[in-house]
PDB file of C-alpha atoms in Angstrom:
ATOM      1  CA  MET R   1       3.997  -7.631 -14.020  1.00  0.00           C
ATOM      2  CA  ASN R   2       4.688  -5.560 -17.225  1.00  0.00           C
ATOM      3  CA  LEU R   3       7.154  -2.043 -16.919  1.00  0.00           C
ATOM      4  CA  ARG R   4       3.883   0.153 -16.067  1.00  0.00           C
ATOM      5  CA  ASN R   5       2.592  -1.682 -13.132  1.00  0.00           C
ATOM      6  CA  LYS R   6       6.076  -1.984 -11.668  1.00  0.00           C
ATOM      7  CA  LEU R   7       6.776   1.409 -12.145  1.00  0.00           C
ATOM      8  CA  ILE R   8       2.898   2.146 -10.116  1.00  0.00           C
ATOM      9  CA  LEU R   9       4.274   0.112  -7.667  1.00  0.00           C
ATOM     10  CA  SER R  10       7.618   1.513  -7.700  1.00  0.00           C
ATOM     11  CA  THR R  11       6.477   5.080  -7.078  1.00  0.00           C
ATOM     12  CA  ALA R  12       3.245   4.044  -4.259  1.00  0.00           C
ATOM     13  CA  VAL R  13       5.843   2.258  -2.120  1.00  0.00           C
ATOM     14  CA  VAL R  14       8.155   5.251  -2.499  1.00  0.00           C
ATOM     15  CA  THR R  15       5.827   7.969  -1.548  1.00  0.00           C
ATOM     16  CA  ALA R  16       4.352   6.000   0.976  1.00  0.00           C
ATOM     17  CA  ALA R  17       8.009   5.345   3.119  1.00  0.00           C
ATOM     18  CA  PHE R  18       8.751   8.564   2.370  1.00  0.00           C
ATOM     19  CA  THR R  19       5.045   9.828   3.933  1.00  0.00           C
ATOM     20  CA  PHE R  20       5.241   7.792   6.465  1.00  0.00           C
ATOM     21  CA  THR R  21       8.237   9.018   7.908  1.00  0.00           C
ATOM     22  CA  VAL R  22       7.212  12.452   9.609  1.00  0.00           C
ATOM     23  CA  THR R  23       4.626  11.804  12.560  1.00  0.00           C
ATOM     24  CA  ALA R  24       1.078  12.070  11.535  1.00  0.00           C
ATOM     25  CA  THR R  25      -2.164  12.335  13.314  1.00  0.00           C
ATOM     26  CA  ALA R  26      -5.093   9.021  13.226  1.00  0.00           C
ATOM     27  CA  GLY R  27      -6.755  11.214  10.448  1.00  0.00           C
ATOM     28  CA  GLU R  28      -3.728  11.879   8.433  1.00  0.00           C
ATOM     29  CA  VAL R  29      -2.413   8.606   8.196  1.00  0.00           C
ATOM     30  CA  LYS R  30      -6.666   7.221   7.288  1.00  0.00           C
ATOM     31  CA  GLU R  31      -6.350   9.891   4.677  1.00  0.00           C
ATOM     32  CA  ASN R  32      -3.201   9.051   3.446  1.00  0.00           C
ATOM     33  CA  TRP R  33      -4.363   6.155   3.336  1.00  0.00           C
ATOM     34  CA  GLY R  34      -6.379   6.033   0.874  1.00  0.00           C
ATOM     35  CA  THR R  35      -5.155   8.056  -1.394  1.00  0.00           C
ATOM     36  CA  HIS R  36      -2.308   6.236  -1.638  1.00  0.00           C
ATOM     37  CA  CYS R  37      -2.078   2.101  -0.653  1.00  0.00           C
ATOM     38  CA  ALA R  38      -5.926   0.918  -0.029  1.00  0.00           C
ATOM     39  CA  ALA R  39      -5.936   0.698  -3.961  1.00  0.00           C
ATOM     40  CA  CYS R  40      -3.824  -2.105  -4.074  1.00  0.00           C
ATOM     41  CA  HIS R  41      -4.089  -3.095  -0.199  1.00  0.00           C
ATOM     42  CA  GLY R  42      -7.418  -2.620   0.085  1.00  0.00           C
ATOM     43  CA  LYS R  43      -9.831  -0.708   2.428  1.00  0.00           C
ATOM     44  CA  ASP R  44      -8.649  -3.671   5.244  1.00  0.00           C
ATOM     45  CA  GLY R  45      -5.003  -4.478   4.276  1.00  0.00           C
ATOM     46  CA  LYS R  46      -5.921  -7.614   3.207  1.00  0.00           C
ATOM     47  CA  GLY R  47      -4.031  -6.787  -0.586  1.00  0.00           C
ATOM     48  CA  GLN R  48      -7.389  -8.617  -2.157  1.00  0.00           C
ATOM     49  CA  THR R  49      -8.420  -5.771  -4.709  1.00  0.00           C
ATOM     50  CA  LYS R  50      -8.183  -6.528  -8.333  1.00  0.00           C
ATOM     51  CA  ALA R  51      -4.144  -4.000  -8.379  1.00  0.00           C
ATOM     52  CA  GLY R  52      -2.995  -6.227  -5.364  1.00  0.00           C
ATOM     53  CA  ARG R  53      -3.595  -9.357  -6.961  1.00  0.00           C
ATOM     54  CA  MET R  54      -2.050  -7.607 -10.103  1.00  0.00           C
ATOM     55  CA  ALA R  55       0.991  -6.836  -7.704  1.00  0.00           C
ATOM     56  CA  GLY R  56       1.439  -9.173  -5.455  1.00  0.00           C
ATOM     57  CA  VAL R  57       1.312  -7.596  -2.510  1.00  0.00           C
ATOM     58  CA  LYS R  58       0.690  -9.043   1.120  1.00  0.00           C
ATOM     59  CA  ASP R  59      -2.206  -8.884   3.688  1.00  0.00           C
ATOM     60  CA  GLN R  60      -0.833  -6.993   6.266  1.00  0.00           C
ATOM     61  CA  THR R  61      -3.756  -7.811   8.240  1.00  0.00           C
ATOM     62  CA  ASP R  62      -1.148 -11.242   8.543  1.00  0.00           C
ATOM     63  CA  THR R  63       0.418 -11.683  12.214  1.00  0.00           C
ATOM     64  CA  ALA R  64       3.674 -12.802  10.300  1.00  0.00           C
ATOM     65  CA  TYR R  65       3.550 -10.419   8.372  1.00  0.00           C
ATOM     66  CA  GLN R  66       3.807  -7.582  10.799  1.00  0.00           C
ATOM     67  CA  ASP R  67       6.840  -8.996  13.065  1.00  0.00           C
TER      68      ASP R  67
END
């Protein structure tokens, strides 16, 4: 992974961490996911997007990941 991709991934992770530290409605969570997460993790959370495969994101629907 090149430096540009690492910076993009780091920014996305930090943004998501700060965003999810506040209580949000279901609609706000869905909107946030679409804005900040779905590009890599996909709408379904499986991480099977081009960006997700390049970044090596985990399948968030996998119960082993959720534990």
